[in-house]
Short mmCIF file of C-alpha atoms in Angstrom, two decimals:
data_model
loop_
_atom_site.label_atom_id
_atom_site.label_comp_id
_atom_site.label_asym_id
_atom_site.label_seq_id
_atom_site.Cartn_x
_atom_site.Cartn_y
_atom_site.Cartn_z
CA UNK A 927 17.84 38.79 211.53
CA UNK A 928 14.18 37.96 211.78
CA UNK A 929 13.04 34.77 210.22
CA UNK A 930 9.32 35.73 209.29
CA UNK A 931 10.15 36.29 205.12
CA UNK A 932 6.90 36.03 204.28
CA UNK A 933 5.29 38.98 205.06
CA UNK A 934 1.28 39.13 206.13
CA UNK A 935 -1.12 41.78 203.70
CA UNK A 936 -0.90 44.34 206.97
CA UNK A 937 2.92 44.02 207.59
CA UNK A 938 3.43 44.35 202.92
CA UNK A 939 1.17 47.62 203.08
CA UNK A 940 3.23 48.93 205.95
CA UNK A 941 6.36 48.13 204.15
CA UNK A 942 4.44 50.03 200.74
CA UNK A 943 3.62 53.34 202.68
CA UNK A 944 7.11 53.25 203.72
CA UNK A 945 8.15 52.89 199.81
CA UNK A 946 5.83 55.63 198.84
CA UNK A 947 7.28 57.94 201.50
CA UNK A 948 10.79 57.24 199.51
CA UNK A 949 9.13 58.00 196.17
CA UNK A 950 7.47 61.50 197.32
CA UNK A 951 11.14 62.23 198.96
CA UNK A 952 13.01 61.38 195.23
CA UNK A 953 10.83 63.80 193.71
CA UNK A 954 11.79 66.59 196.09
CA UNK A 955 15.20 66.06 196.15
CA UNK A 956 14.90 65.94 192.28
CA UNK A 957 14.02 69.92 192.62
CA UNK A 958 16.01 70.36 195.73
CA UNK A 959 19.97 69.22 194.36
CA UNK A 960 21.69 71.66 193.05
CA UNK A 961 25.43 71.99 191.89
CA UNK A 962 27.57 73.57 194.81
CA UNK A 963 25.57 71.61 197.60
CA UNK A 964 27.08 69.58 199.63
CA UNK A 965 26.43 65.71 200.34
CA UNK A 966 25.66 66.17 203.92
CA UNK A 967 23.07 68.64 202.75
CA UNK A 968 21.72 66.95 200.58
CA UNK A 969 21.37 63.57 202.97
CA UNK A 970 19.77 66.45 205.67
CA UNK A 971 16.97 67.15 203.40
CA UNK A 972 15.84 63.85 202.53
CA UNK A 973 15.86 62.89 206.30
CA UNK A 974 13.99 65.90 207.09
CA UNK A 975 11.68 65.35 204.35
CA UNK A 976 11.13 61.62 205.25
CA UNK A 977 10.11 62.48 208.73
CA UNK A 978 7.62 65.87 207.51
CA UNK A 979 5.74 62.83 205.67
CA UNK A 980 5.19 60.99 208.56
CA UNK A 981 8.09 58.53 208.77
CA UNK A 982 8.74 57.59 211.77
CA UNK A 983 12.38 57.01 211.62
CA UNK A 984 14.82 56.03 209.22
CA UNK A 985 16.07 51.98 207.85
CA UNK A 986 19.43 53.12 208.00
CA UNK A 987 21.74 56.28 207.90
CA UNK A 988 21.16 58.08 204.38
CA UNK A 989 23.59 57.61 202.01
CA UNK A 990 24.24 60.40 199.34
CA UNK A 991 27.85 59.92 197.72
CA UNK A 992 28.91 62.22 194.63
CA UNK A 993 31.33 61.63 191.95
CA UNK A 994 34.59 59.23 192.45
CA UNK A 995 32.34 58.78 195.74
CA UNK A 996 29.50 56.55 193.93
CA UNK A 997 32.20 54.26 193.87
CA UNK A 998 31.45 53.18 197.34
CA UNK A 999 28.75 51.06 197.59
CA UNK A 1000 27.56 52.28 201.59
CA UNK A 1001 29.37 55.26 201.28
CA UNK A 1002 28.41 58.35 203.80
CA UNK A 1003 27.76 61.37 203.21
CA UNK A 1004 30.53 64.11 203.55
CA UNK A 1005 30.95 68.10 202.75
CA UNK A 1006 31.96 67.16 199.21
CA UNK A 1007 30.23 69.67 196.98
CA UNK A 1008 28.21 68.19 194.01
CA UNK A 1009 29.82 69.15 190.88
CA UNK A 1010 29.04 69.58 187.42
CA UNK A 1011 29.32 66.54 185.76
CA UNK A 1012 29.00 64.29 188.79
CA UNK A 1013 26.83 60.95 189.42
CA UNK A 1014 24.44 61.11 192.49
CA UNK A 1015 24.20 57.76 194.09
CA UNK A 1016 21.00 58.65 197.19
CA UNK A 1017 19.82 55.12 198.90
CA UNK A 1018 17.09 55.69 201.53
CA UNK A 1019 14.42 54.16 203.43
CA UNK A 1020 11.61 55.21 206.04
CA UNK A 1021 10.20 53.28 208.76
CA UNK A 1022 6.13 53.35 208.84
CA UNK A 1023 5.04 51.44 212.02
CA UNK A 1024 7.83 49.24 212.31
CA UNK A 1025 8.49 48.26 208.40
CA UNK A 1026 11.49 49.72 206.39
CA UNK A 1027 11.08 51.01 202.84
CA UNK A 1028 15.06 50.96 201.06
CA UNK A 1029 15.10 52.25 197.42
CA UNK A 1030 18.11 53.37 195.02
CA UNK A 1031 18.27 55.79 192.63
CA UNK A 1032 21.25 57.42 191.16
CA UNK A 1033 21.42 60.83 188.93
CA UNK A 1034 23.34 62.91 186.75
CA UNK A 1035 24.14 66.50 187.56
CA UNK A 1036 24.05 68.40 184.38
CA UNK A 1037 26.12 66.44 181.83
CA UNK A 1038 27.10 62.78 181.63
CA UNK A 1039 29.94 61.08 179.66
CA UNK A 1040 29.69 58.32 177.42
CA UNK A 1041 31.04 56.02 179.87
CA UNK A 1042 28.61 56.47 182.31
CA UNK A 1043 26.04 56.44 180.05
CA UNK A 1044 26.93 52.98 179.54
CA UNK A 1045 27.18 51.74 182.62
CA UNK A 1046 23.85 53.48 183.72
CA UNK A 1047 22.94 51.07 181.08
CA UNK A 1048 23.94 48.02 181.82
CA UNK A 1049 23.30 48.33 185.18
CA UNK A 1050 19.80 49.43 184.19
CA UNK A 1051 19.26 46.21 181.92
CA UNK A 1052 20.52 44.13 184.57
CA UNK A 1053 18.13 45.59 187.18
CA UNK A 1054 15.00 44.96 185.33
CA UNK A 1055 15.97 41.89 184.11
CA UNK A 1056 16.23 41.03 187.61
CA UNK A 1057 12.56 42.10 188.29
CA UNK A 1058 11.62 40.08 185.35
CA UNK A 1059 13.14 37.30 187.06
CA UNK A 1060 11.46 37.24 190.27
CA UNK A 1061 8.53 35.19 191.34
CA UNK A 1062 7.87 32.43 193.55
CA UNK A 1063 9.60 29.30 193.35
CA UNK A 1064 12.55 31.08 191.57
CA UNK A 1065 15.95 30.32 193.52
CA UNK A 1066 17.45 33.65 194.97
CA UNK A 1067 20.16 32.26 193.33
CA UNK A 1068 19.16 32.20 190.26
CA UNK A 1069 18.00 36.06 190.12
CA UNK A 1070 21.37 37.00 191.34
CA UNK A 1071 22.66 35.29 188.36
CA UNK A 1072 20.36 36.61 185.82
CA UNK A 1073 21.65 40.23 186.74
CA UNK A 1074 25.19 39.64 187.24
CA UNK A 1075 25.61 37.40 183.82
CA UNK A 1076 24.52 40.73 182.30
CA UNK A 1077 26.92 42.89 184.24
CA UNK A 1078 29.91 39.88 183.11
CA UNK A 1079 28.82 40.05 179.83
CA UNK A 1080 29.45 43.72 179.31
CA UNK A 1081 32.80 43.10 180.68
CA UNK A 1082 32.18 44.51 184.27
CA UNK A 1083 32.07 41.65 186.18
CA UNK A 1084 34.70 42.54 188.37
CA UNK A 1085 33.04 45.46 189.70
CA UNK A 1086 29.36 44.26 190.65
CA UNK A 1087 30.89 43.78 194.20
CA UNK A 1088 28.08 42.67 196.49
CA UNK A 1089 24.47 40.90 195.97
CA UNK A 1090 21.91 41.59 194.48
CA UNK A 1091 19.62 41.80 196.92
CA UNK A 1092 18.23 40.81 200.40
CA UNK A 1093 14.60 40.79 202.41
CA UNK A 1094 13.15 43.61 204.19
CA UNK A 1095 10.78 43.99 207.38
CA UNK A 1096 11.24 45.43 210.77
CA UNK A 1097 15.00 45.29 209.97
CA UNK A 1098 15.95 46.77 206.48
CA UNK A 1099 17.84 43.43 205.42
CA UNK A 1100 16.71 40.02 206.61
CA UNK A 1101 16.35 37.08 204.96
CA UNK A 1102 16.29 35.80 202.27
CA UNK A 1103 20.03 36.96 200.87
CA UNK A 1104 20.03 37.20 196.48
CA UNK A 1105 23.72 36.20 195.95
CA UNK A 1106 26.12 33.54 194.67
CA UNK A 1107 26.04 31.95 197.80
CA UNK A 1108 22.37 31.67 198.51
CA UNK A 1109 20.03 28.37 198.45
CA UNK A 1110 17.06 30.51 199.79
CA UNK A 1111 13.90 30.16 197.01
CA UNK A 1112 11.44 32.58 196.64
CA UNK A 1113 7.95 32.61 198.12
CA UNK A 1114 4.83 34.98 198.07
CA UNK A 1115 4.47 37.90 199.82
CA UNK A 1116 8.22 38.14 200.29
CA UNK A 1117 9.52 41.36 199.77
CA UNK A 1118 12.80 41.49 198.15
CA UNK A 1119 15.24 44.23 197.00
CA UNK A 1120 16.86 43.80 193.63
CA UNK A 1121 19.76 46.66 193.19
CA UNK A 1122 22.53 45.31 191.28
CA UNK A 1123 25.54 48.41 190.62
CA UNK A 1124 28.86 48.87 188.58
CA UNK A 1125 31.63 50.06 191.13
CA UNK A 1126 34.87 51.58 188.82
CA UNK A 1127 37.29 52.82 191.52
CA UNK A 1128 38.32 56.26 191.42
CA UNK A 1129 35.77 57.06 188.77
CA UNK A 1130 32.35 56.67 189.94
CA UNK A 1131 29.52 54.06 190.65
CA UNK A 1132 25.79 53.21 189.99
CA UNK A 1133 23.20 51.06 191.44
CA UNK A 1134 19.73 51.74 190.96
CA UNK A 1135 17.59 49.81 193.68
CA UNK A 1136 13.43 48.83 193.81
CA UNK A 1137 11.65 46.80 196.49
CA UNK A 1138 9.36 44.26 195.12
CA UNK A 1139 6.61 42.24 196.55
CA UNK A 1140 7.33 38.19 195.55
CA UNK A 1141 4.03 36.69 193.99
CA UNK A 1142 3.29 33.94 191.92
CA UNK A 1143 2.46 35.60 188.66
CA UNK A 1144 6.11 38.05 189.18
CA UNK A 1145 6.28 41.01 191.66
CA UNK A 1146 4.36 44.08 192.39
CA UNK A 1147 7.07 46.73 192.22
CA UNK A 1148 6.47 49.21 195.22
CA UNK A 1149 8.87 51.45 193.83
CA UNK A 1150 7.30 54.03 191.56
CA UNK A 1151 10.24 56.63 190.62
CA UNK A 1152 11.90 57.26 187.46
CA UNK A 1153 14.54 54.99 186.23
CA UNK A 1154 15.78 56.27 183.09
CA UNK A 1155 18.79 58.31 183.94
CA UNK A 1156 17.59 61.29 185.19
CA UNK A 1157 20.11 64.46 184.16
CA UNK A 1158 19.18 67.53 186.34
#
């Protein structure tokens, strides 16, 4: 775990190219999924596509889970076939010199119930609240909080089963750790993941993840794609 959590301008604009490499990717893969692929293809693509861009590795194994699959959080890709109707959790990262990018999205394949709707929702209000709540001198603590009261509120407490977010740098999770535990505060040029998520076993999952840049006015966001539940 490194211990440098404040990151220098060279080592933030690293960790931004890396970021923008995941937001070119989304937008393939947005024109790439189909119905009747297959996770593993699907994880394939974006690896192949991270590396065509220049990446020079990867933060961490892709994940791309589908359906009751979303439910796990690091789930790994399999030959389940995307179906009609399914939730599309992807989480990916490139490495640009060193520096990881990580960013969450998940998507709808053709139709979406109301239930899902609703926890797309929720777990979309908590996310950005959790944005909102970022900036230095703010307790990790404390943004943790702000996104999981909303998640407790809506009577899904019980399934926002990890934190809410954690550094990145050479390694794609250092210090400092968002979660109920932590007595880390916030400083600039920290960059911090926020990517709270609604687990319901045996039905399906969402988190939706950005890496932002800790200043002292709020964040910059360095992740640029859509939020709003995308239905392909």
């Amino acid at each position: 775990m490194a211990t440098n959590m404040i990151k220098t301008p060279e080592e933030l604009l690293k960790i931004m190219k890396a970021e923008a490499m995941g937001d070119i990717c989304f937008s393939h893969i947005l024109e790439f999924m189909k119905v009747g692929m297959t996770e593993i293809q699907v994880a394939d693509e974006i690896e192949r596509v991270l590396l065509a861009l220049g990446a020079e590795g990867l933060s961490f194994p892709t994940i791309c889970v589908s359906g009751s699959r979303t439910e796990f959080p690091h789930g790994e890709p399999t030959d389940k076939v995307i179906e009609e109707g399914d939730l599309v959790t992807i989480d990916m990262g490139a490495v640009v010199e060193g520096y990881c990018g990580d960013m969450t999205r998940t998507v709808a394949m053709g139709a979406v119930t109301d239930e899902q709707m609703e926890v797309y929702d929720i777990v979309l209000r908590s996310q950005k609240a959790g944005l909102e709540a970022v900036k230095a001198g703010v307790r990790c603590f404390d943004v943790d909080k702000v996104c999981r009261d909303i998640i407790e509120e809506a009577g899904y407490g019980a399934y926002y089963i990890h934190g809410t977010g954690h550094g990145v740098g050479t390694e794609v999770h250092e210090s400092p750790t968002l979660n109920t535990k932590s007595e880390e505060v916030l400083a600039e040029y920290m960059p911090v993941t926020v990517e709270p998520g609604i687990y319901l076993p045996g039905k399906f999952g969402v988190r939706i993840e950005d890496l932002a840049i800790v200043t002292d006015f709020g964040i910059i966001n360095t992740t640029k794609s859509e939020k709003e539940l995308i239905i392909l």
